[in-house]
Amino acid sequence: MVSTEENFANLLRNHHLKVTNARLEVLAVIAGYGAAVSQPVLEKLIGTGIDRVTLYRILNTFEEKGILHKVIDLNGTANYAMCSTACTEHQHHDEHIHFNCTNCHKVYCMHSYILPNVDAPEGFNIQSLNLSVNGICKNCNNE
Amino acid sequence: MVSTEENFANLLRNHHLKVTNARLEVLAVIAGYGAAVSQPVLEKLIGTGIDRVTLYRILNTFEEKGILHKVIDLNGTANYAMCSTACTEHQHHDEHIHFNCTNCHKVYCMHSYILPNVDAPEGFNIQSLNLSVNGICKNCNNE
DNA sequence: TTAAGTGCAAAATCTTTGCAAATGT
DNA sequence: ACATTTGCAAAGATTTTGCACTTAA
């Protein structure tokens, strides 16, 4: 079995990105977090190792390349989560439900739920759907 | 028939807020806009009559009191729309679909669509749902 | 009269940009 | 070697706070 770090390196290579320490660390933290993460939280988790500007640029690059998808939470803050392998530079497939915990503000991707169909009114064209559920997550309920 | 301005004044009184020019103007602009409005757009529509800080404070107060509801759009920007009469200081009822135009960035409240039921996974409690639809609005399709 | 609301200045965030130095391939 | 990536400094954008002045009730 290949190490996790090697998997991340391959992920970067597959998207024609250079393998740098900063990028590997961002991937490791996000993949290990278990929920979508915001830039401020990421910054705390990572510590002083990576400059804030670099972090912003890494997140933007990863989103453009289809490595991460961006989820806007209840407060309008951007949160990032690993994309499914179906995401590419040209098309994001982010059609699942996001659960926003109103207590700890974690954002969970609920891959097992399927979005409903919605018919657009006359004159409107639908490109994508985004269903957010707000409530209390399992962690917070057990405290 | 009572004038619109008098209706707005009553709306403010009903929520125990003083009737001021700034508040009446904000209500008039938002009610006349036909979609949810962001603070920057509101500021342009209103012009120099109201200080930016006052505008922020009015929007916050209106949201707290249940006069406006806040809709976060695709970019994480807060947009404000008139609440239905079912909204109070203690409980917002904002359970309708929001249509985000990816071209003009207007946010439409689709009151005629009903949200689907979602069952929460074990341990999670759902408080509210938020379904955003992204696409091209009628206005932009006709240009 | 007096509590609530407003305007201005200034601070606190959050995010982006420009450029020189460092790094991966 | 060379294009990419990074760090730092600085600018831009957005939102909040403090305080004195004004206004609605």
Short mmCIF file of C-alpha atoms (C1' of nucleotides) in Angstrom, two decimals:
data_model
loop_
_atom_site.label_atom_id
_atom_site.label_comp_id
_atom_site.label_asym_id
_atom_site.label_seq_id
_atom_site.Cartn_x
_atom_site.Cartn_y
_atom_site.Cartn_z
CA MET A 1 0.00 0.00 0.00
CA VAL A 2 1.21 3.44 -0.93
CA SER A 3 1.59 6.02 1.81
CA THR A 4 -0.99 8.77 2.16
CA GLU A 5 1.60 11.38 1.43
CA GLU A 6 2.47 9.63 -1.80
CA ASN A 7 -1.21 9.60 -2.72
CA PHE A 8 -1.40 13.34 -2.21
CA ALA A 9 1.71 13.82 -4.31
CA ASN A 10 0.09 11.85 -7.10
CA LEU A 11 -3.07 13.87 -6.77
CA LEU A 12 -1.02 17.01 -7.32
CA ARG A 13 0.87 15.51 -10.25
CA ASN A 14 -2.39 14.43 -11.86
CA HIS A 15 -3.51 18.03 -11.83
CA HIS A 16 -0.19 19.30 -13.19
CA LEU A 17 0.78 21.00 -9.96
CA LYS A 18 4.20 20.95 -8.37
CA VAL A 19 4.52 18.87 -5.23
CA THR A 20 5.43 21.28 -2.44
CA ASN A 21 5.44 20.95 1.33
CA ALA A 22 2.79 23.62 1.70
CA ARG A 23 0.40 21.83 -0.65
CA LEU A 24 0.96 18.43 0.93
CA GLU A 25 0.28 19.85 4.36
CA VAL A 26 -2.93 21.55 3.24
CA LEU A 27 -4.15 18.30 1.70
CA ALA A 28 -3.25 16.29 4.80
CA VAL A 29 -5.07 18.67 7.13
CA ILE A 30 -8.20 18.94 5.00
CA ALA A 31 -8.39 15.21 4.33
CA GLY A 32 -7.98 14.49 8.03
CA TYR A 33 -10.51 16.99 9.24
CA GLY A 34 -13.67 15.06 8.45
CA ALA A 35 -15.63 18.14 7.39
CA ALA A 36 -15.24 21.14 5.16
CA VAL A 37 -12.80 23.68 6.62
CA SER A 38 -12.64 27.43 6.40
CA GLN A 39 -9.48 29.37 5.75
CA PRO A 40 -9.31 30.76 9.32
CA VAL A 41 -9.67 27.28 10.85
CA LEU A 42 -7.15 25.84 8.43
CA GLU A 43 -4.75 28.57 9.39
CA LYS A 44 -5.04 27.58 13.05
CA LEU A 45 -4.69 23.88 12.31
CA ILE A 46 -1.61 24.40 10.19
CA GLY A 47 0.06 26.93 12.46
CA THR A 48 2.86 29.18 11.34
CA GLY A 49 4.34 26.82 8.78
CA ILE A 50 2.55 28.35 5.81
CA ASP A 51 2.05 32.03 5.05
CA ARG A 52 -1.56 33.19 4.99
CA VAL A 53 -1.26 34.43 1.44
CA THR A 54 0.16 31.12 0.31
CA LEU A 55 -2.76 29.36 1.95
CA TYR A 56 -5.25 31.54 0.09
CA ARG A 57 -3.45 30.83 -3.16
CA ILE A 58 -3.29 27.10 -2.56
CA LEU A 59 -7.02 26.96 -1.82
CA ASN A 60 -7.84 28.94 -4.96
CA THR A 61 -5.59 26.79 -7.10
CA PHE A 62 -7.02 23.58 -5.68
CA GLU A 63 -10.54 24.76 -6.31
CA GLU A 64 -9.76 25.77 -9.90
CA LYS A 65 -8.11 22.44 -10.59
CA GLY A 66 -10.93 20.42 -9.09
CA ILE A 67 -9.05 19.08 -6.06
CA LEU A 68 -11.20 20.89 -3.51
CA HIS A 69 -14.68 22.24 -3.69
CA LYS A 70 -15.79 25.35 -1.98
CA VAL A 71 -18.89 25.37 0.19
CA ILE A 72 -20.28 28.67 1.43
CA ASP A 73 -21.66 28.24 4.92
CA LEU A 74 -24.45 30.04 6.78
CA ASN A 75 -22.23 32.98 7.58
CA GLY A 76 -20.99 33.38 4.04
CA THR A 77 -17.60 31.94 4.89
CA ALA A 78 -15.88 29.74 2.32
CA ASN A 79 -15.20 26.18 3.46
CA TYR A 80 -13.17 23.65 1.54
CA ALA A 81 -13.57 19.90 1.24
CA MET A 82 -11.95 17.21 -0.88
CA CYS A 83 -13.65 16.75 -4.22
CA SER A 84 -14.85 13.41 -5.40
CA THR A 85 -12.77 11.96 -8.19
CA ALA A 86 -15.49 13.08 -10.59
CA CYS A 87 -14.33 16.68 -10.28
CA THR A 88 -12.03 18.09 -12.92
CA GLU A 89 -10.68 21.47 -13.81
CA HIS A 90 -13.59 21.94 -16.15
CA GLN A 91 -16.50 20.66 -14.15
CA HIS A 92 -17.30 20.37 -10.52
CA HIS A 93 -19.74 17.74 -9.31
CA ASP A 94 -20.79 18.98 -5.95
CA GLU A 95 -24.36 17.86 -6.00
CA HIS A 96 -24.76 16.58 -2.50
CA ILE A 97 -26.20 17.95 0.69
CA HIS A 98 -24.14 20.04 3.07
CA PHE A 99 -24.91 19.91 6.76
CA ASN A 100 -24.01 23.12 8.62
CA CYS A 101 -23.71 22.77 12.38
CA THR A 102 -25.05 25.93 13.96
CA ASN A 103 -23.07 25.23 17.12
CA CYS A 104 -19.53 24.31 16.03
CA HIS A 105 -19.90 25.64 12.46
CA LYS A 106 -18.49 22.51 10.92
CA VAL A 107 -19.73 21.76 7.42
CA TYR A 108 -20.31 18.10 6.60
CA CYS A 109 -20.66 16.73 3.10
CA MET A 110 -23.52 14.22 3.05
CA HIS A 111 -22.62 12.14 0.06
CA SER A 112 -25.32 9.58 0.65
CA TYR A 113 -28.20 11.98 0.13
CA ILE A 114 -29.49 12.81 -3.29
CA LEU A 115 -30.83 16.16 -4.31
CA PRO A 116 -34.45 16.54 -5.35
CA ASN A 117 -35.44 17.63 -8.81
CA VAL A 118 -36.59 21.19 -9.19
CA ASP A 119 -38.39 22.59 -12.20
CA ALA A 120 -37.45 26.12 -13.07
CA PRO A 121 -40.18 28.67 -13.74
CA GLU A 122 -40.68 29.94 -17.26
CA GLY A 123 -37.63 31.85 -18.46
CA PHE A 124 -35.27 30.61 -15.80
CA ASN A 125 -32.49 28.09 -16.51
CA ILE A 126 -31.12 25.94 -13.76
CA GLN A 127 -27.41 25.16 -13.76
CA SER A 128 -26.94 23.60 -10.36
CA LEU A 129 -28.57 22.97 -7.04
CA ASN A 130 -27.26 23.53 -3.57
CA LEU A 131 -29.07 22.13 -0.57
CA SER A 132 -27.84 23.14 2.86
CA VAL A 133 -29.21 21.65 6.01
CA ASN A 134 -28.70 23.55 9.22
CA GLY A 135 -28.79 21.97 12.63
CA ILE A 136 -26.75 20.36 15.36
CA CYS A 137 -24.17 17.78 14.40
CA LYS A 138 -23.51 14.46 16.07
CA ASN A 139 -20.45 15.71 17.91
CA CYS A 140 -22.25 18.66 19.42
CA ASN A 141 -25.29 16.56 20.36
CA ASN A 142 -23.08 14.26 22.41
CA GLU A 143 -21.63 16.98 24.59
CA MET B 1 -55.99 52.78 0.61
CA VAL B 2 -53.07 53.59 2.85
CA SER B 3 -49.89 54.85 1.25
CA THR B 4 -46.92 52.52 0.94
CA GLU B 5 -44.88 54.77 3.14
CA GLU B 6 -47.51 54.56 5.83
CA ASN B 7 -47.40 50.77 5.55
CA PHE B 8 -43.67 50.79 6.09
CA ALA B 9 -44.07 53.09 9.07
CA ASN B 10 -46.54 50.65 10.56
CA LEU B 11 -44.20 47.78 9.90
CA LEU B 12 -41.54 49.58 11.91
CA ARG B 13 -43.95 50.43 14.72
CA ASN B 14 -45.12 46.82 14.90
CA HIS B 15 -41.55 45.81 15.56
CA HIS B 16 -41.00 48.53 18.17
CA LEU B 17 -38.62 50.49 16.01
CA LYS B 18 -38.60 54.22 15.55
CA VAL B 19 -39.78 55.51 12.20
CA THR B 20 -36.83 57.28 10.61
CA ASN B 21 -36.12 58.48 7.10
CA ALA B 22 -33.20 56.12 6.73
CA ARG B 23 -35.29 53.10 7.64
CA LEU B 24 -38.18 54.10 5.40
CA GLU B 25 -35.84 54.54 2.48
CA VAL B 26 -34.19 51.18 3.02
CA LEU B 27 -37.60 49.48 3.13
CA ALA B 28 -38.78 51.29 0.00
CA VAL B 29 -35.70 50.33 -1.99
CA ILE B 30 -35.70 46.69 -0.91
CA ALA B 31 -39.43 46.25 -1.43
CA GLY B 32 -39.18 47.80 -4.88
CA TYR B 33 -36.20 45.81 -6.01
CA GLY B 34 -37.94 42.53 -6.82
CA ALA B 35 -35.08 40.38 -5.56
CA ALA B 36 -32.86 40.07 -2.54
CA VAL B 37 -30.27 42.88 -2.42
CA SER B 38 -26.75 42.99 -1.09
CA GLN B 39 -25.38 45.83 0.99
CA PRO B 40 -23.12 47.14 -1.84
CA VAL B 41 -26.01 47.22 -4.30
CA LEU B 42 -28.30 48.84 -1.75
CA GLU B 43 -25.66 51.46 -1.14
CA LYS B 44 -25.59 52.31 -4.84
CA LEU B 45 -29.38 52.38 -5.10
CA ILE B 46 -29.74 54.62 -2.10
CA GLY B 47 -26.87 56.96 -2.95
CA THR B 48 -25.31 59.32 -0.45
CA GLY B 49 -28.39 59.88 1.67
CA ILE B 50 -27.54 57.25 4.25
CA ASP B 51 -24.19 56.61 5.84
CA ARG B 52 -22.71 53.20 5.14
CA VAL B 53 -22.48 52.34 8.81
CA THR B 54 -26.09 53.27 9.35
CA LEU B 55 -27.05 51.01 6.48
CA TYR B 56 -25.20 48.08 8.04
CA ARG B 57 -26.91 48.76 11.33
CA ILE B 58 -30.35 49.05 9.79
CA LEU B 59 -29.92 45.75 7.94
CA ASN B 60 -28.79 44.01 11.10
CA THR B 61 -31.63 45.42 13.13
CA PHE B 62 -34.19 44.48 10.49
CA GLU B 63 -32.88 40.96 10.35
CA GLU B 64 -32.95 40.58 14.12
CA LYS B 65 -36.48 41.90 14.30
CA GLY B 66 -37.74 39.67 11.52
CA ILE B 67 -38.42 42.39 8.95
CA LEU B 68 -35.79 41.19 6.51
CA HIS B 69 -34.23 37.85 6.00
CA LYS B 70 -30.67 37.34 5.00
CA VAL B 71 -29.78 35.09 2.09
CA ILE B 72 -26.15 34.18 1.49
CA ASP B 73 -25.48 33.96 -2.23
CA LEU B 74 -22.97 31.91 -4.22
CA ASN B 75 -20.15 34.29 -3.43
CA GLY B 76 -20.86 34.37 0.28
CA THR B 77 -22.35 37.85 0.08
CA ALA B 78 -25.30 38.65 2.31
CA ASN B 79 -28.48 39.63 0.46
CA TYR B 80 -31.61 40.93 2.11
CA ALA B 81 -35.24 40.43 1.18
CA MET B 82 -38.54 41.28 2.83
CA CYS B 83 -39.73 38.59 5.22
CA SER B 84 -43.12 37.08 4.98
CA THR B 85 -45.48 38.15 7.74
CA ALA B 86 -44.80 34.82 9.45
CA CYS B 87 -41.36 36.03 10.52
CA THR B 88 -40.94 37.40 14.02
CA GLU B 89 -38.05 38.42 16.18
CA HIS B 90 -37.93 34.93 17.58
CA GLN B 91 -38.35 32.78 14.53
CA HIS B 92 -37.60 33.19 10.87
CA HIS B 93 -39.56 31.24 8.30
CA ASP B 94 -37.38 31.32 5.25
CA GLU B 95 -38.17 27.90 3.92
CA HIS B 96 -38.39 28.62 0.25
CA ILE B 97 -36.06 28.25 -2.68
CA HIS B 98 -33.59 30.96 -3.62
CA PHE B 99 -32.61 31.37 -7.24
CA ASN B 100 -29.15 32.83 -7.74
CA CYS B 101 -28.48 34.25 -11.18
CA THR B 102 -24.89 33.50 -12.11
CA ASN B 103 -24.92 36.34 -14.62
CA CYS B 104 -26.45 39.36 -12.86
CA HIS B 105 -26.10 37.93 -9.33
CA LYS B 106 -29.66 38.79 -8.40
CA VAL B 107 -31.19 36.52 -5.78
CA TYR B 108 -34.87 35.67 -6.28
CA CYS B 109 -37.09 34.25 -3.59
CA MET B 110 -39.23 31.51 -5.12
CA HIS B 111 -42.15 31.42 -2.74
CA SER B 112 -44.17 29.03 -4.83
CA TYR B 113 -41.76 26.14 -4.49
CA ILE B 114 -41.79 23.86 -1.52
CA LEU B 115 -38.75 22.29 -0.02
CA PRO B 116 -38.34 18.53 0.04
CA ASN B 117 -38.17 16.60 3.27
CA VAL B 118 -34.77 15.44 4.36
CA ASP B 119 -34.10 12.86 7.03
CA ALA B 120 -31.08 13.53 9.16
CA PRO B 121 -28.58 10.75 9.78
CA GLU B 122 -28.34 9.27 13.27
CA GLY B 123 -27.18 11.86 15.78
CA PHE B 124 -27.82 14.89 13.63
CA ASN B 125 -30.70 17.29 14.28
CA ILE B 126 -32.09 19.38 11.48
CA GLN B 127 -33.22 22.91 12.28
CA SER B 128 -33.77 24.32 8.82
CA LEU B 129 -33.26 23.74 5.14
CA ASN B 130 -31.85 26.04 2.55
CA LEU B 131 -32.15 25.21 -1.12
CA SER B 132 -30.34 27.43 -3.58
CA VAL B 133 -30.74 27.06 -7.29
CA ASN B 134 -28.08 28.54 -9.51
CA GLY B 135 -28.66 29.48 -13.10
CA ILE B 136 -29.67 32.23 -15.47
CA CYS B 137 -32.66 34.36 -14.60
CA LYS B 138 -35.46 35.45 -16.89
CA ASN B 139 -34.06 38.95 -17.34
CA CYS B 140 -30.64 37.73 -18.39
CA ASN B 141 -32.09 35.09 -20.73
CA ASN B 142 -33.95 37.79 -22.64
CA GLU B 143 -30.89 39.87 -23.44
"C1'" DT C 1 -36.90 64.74 28.15
"C1'" DT C 2 -34.55 60.83 26.96
"C1'" DA C 3 -33.68 56.57 24.94
"C1'" DA C 4 -32.85 55.24 20.23
"C1'" DG C 5 -30.76 56.22 15.96
"C1'" DT C 6 -27.25 58.46 13.09
"C1'" DG C 7 -22.70 60.11 11.19
"C1'" DC C 8 -17.91 60.33 11.31
"C1'" DA C 9 -13.40 58.52 12.30
"C1'" DA C 10 -10.91 54.78 13.22
"C1'" DA C 11 -10.09 49.91 13.93
"C1'" DA C 12 -10.58 45.10 12.86
"C1'" DT C 13 -11.18 41.51 9.37
"C1'" DC C 14 -10.74 39.25 5.30
"C1'" DT C 15 -8.77 38.83 0.70
"C1'" DT C 16 -5.94 40.25 -3.20
"C1'" DT C 17 -1.77 42.12 -5.66
"C1'" DG C 18 3.19 43.10 -6.81
"C1'" DC C 19 7.61 41.71 -6.60
"C1'" DA C 20 11.92 39.49 -5.18
"C1'" DA C 21 13.67 35.15 -3.35
"C1'" DA C 22 13.26 30.20 -3.11
"C1'" DT C 23 11.98 25.71 -4.95
"C1'" DG C 24 10.47 21.71 -7.88
"C1'" DT C 25 11.10 19.41 -12.28
"C1'" DA D 1 17.81 26.52 -16.40
"C1'" DC D 2 13.30 28.04 -15.95
"C1'" DA D 3 8.70 28.37 -14.94
"C1'" DT D 4 6.14 27.85 -10.52
"C1'" DT D 5 5.52 28.67 -6.00
"C1'" DT D 6 6.36 31.10 -1.83
"C1'" DG D 7 6.89 34.98 1.62
"C1'" DC D 8 6.66 39.59 2.74
"C1'" DA D 9 4.80 44.15 2.45
"C1'" DA D 10 1.32 46.74 1.09
"C1'" DA D 11 -3.20 47.82 -0.76
"C1'" DG D 12 -8.18 46.95 -1.23
"C1'" DA D 13 -12.54 45.49 0.33
"C1'" DT D 14 -15.82 44.58 3.80
"C1'" DT D 15 -17.68 44.94 8.34
"C1'" DT D 16 -17.53 46.49 13.20
"C1'" DT D 17 -16.79 49.69 17.20
"C1'" DG D 18 -16.58 54.06 19.95
"C1'" DC D 19 -18.33 58.32 20.75
"C1'" DA D 20 -20.53 62.74 20.19
"C1'" DC D 21 -24.55 64.75 17.88
"C1'" DT D 22 -29.35 64.40 16.40
"C1'" DT D 23 -34.01 62.92 16.31
"C1'" DA D 24 -38.50 60.43 17.21
"C1'" DA D 25 -41.71 59.53 20.71
#
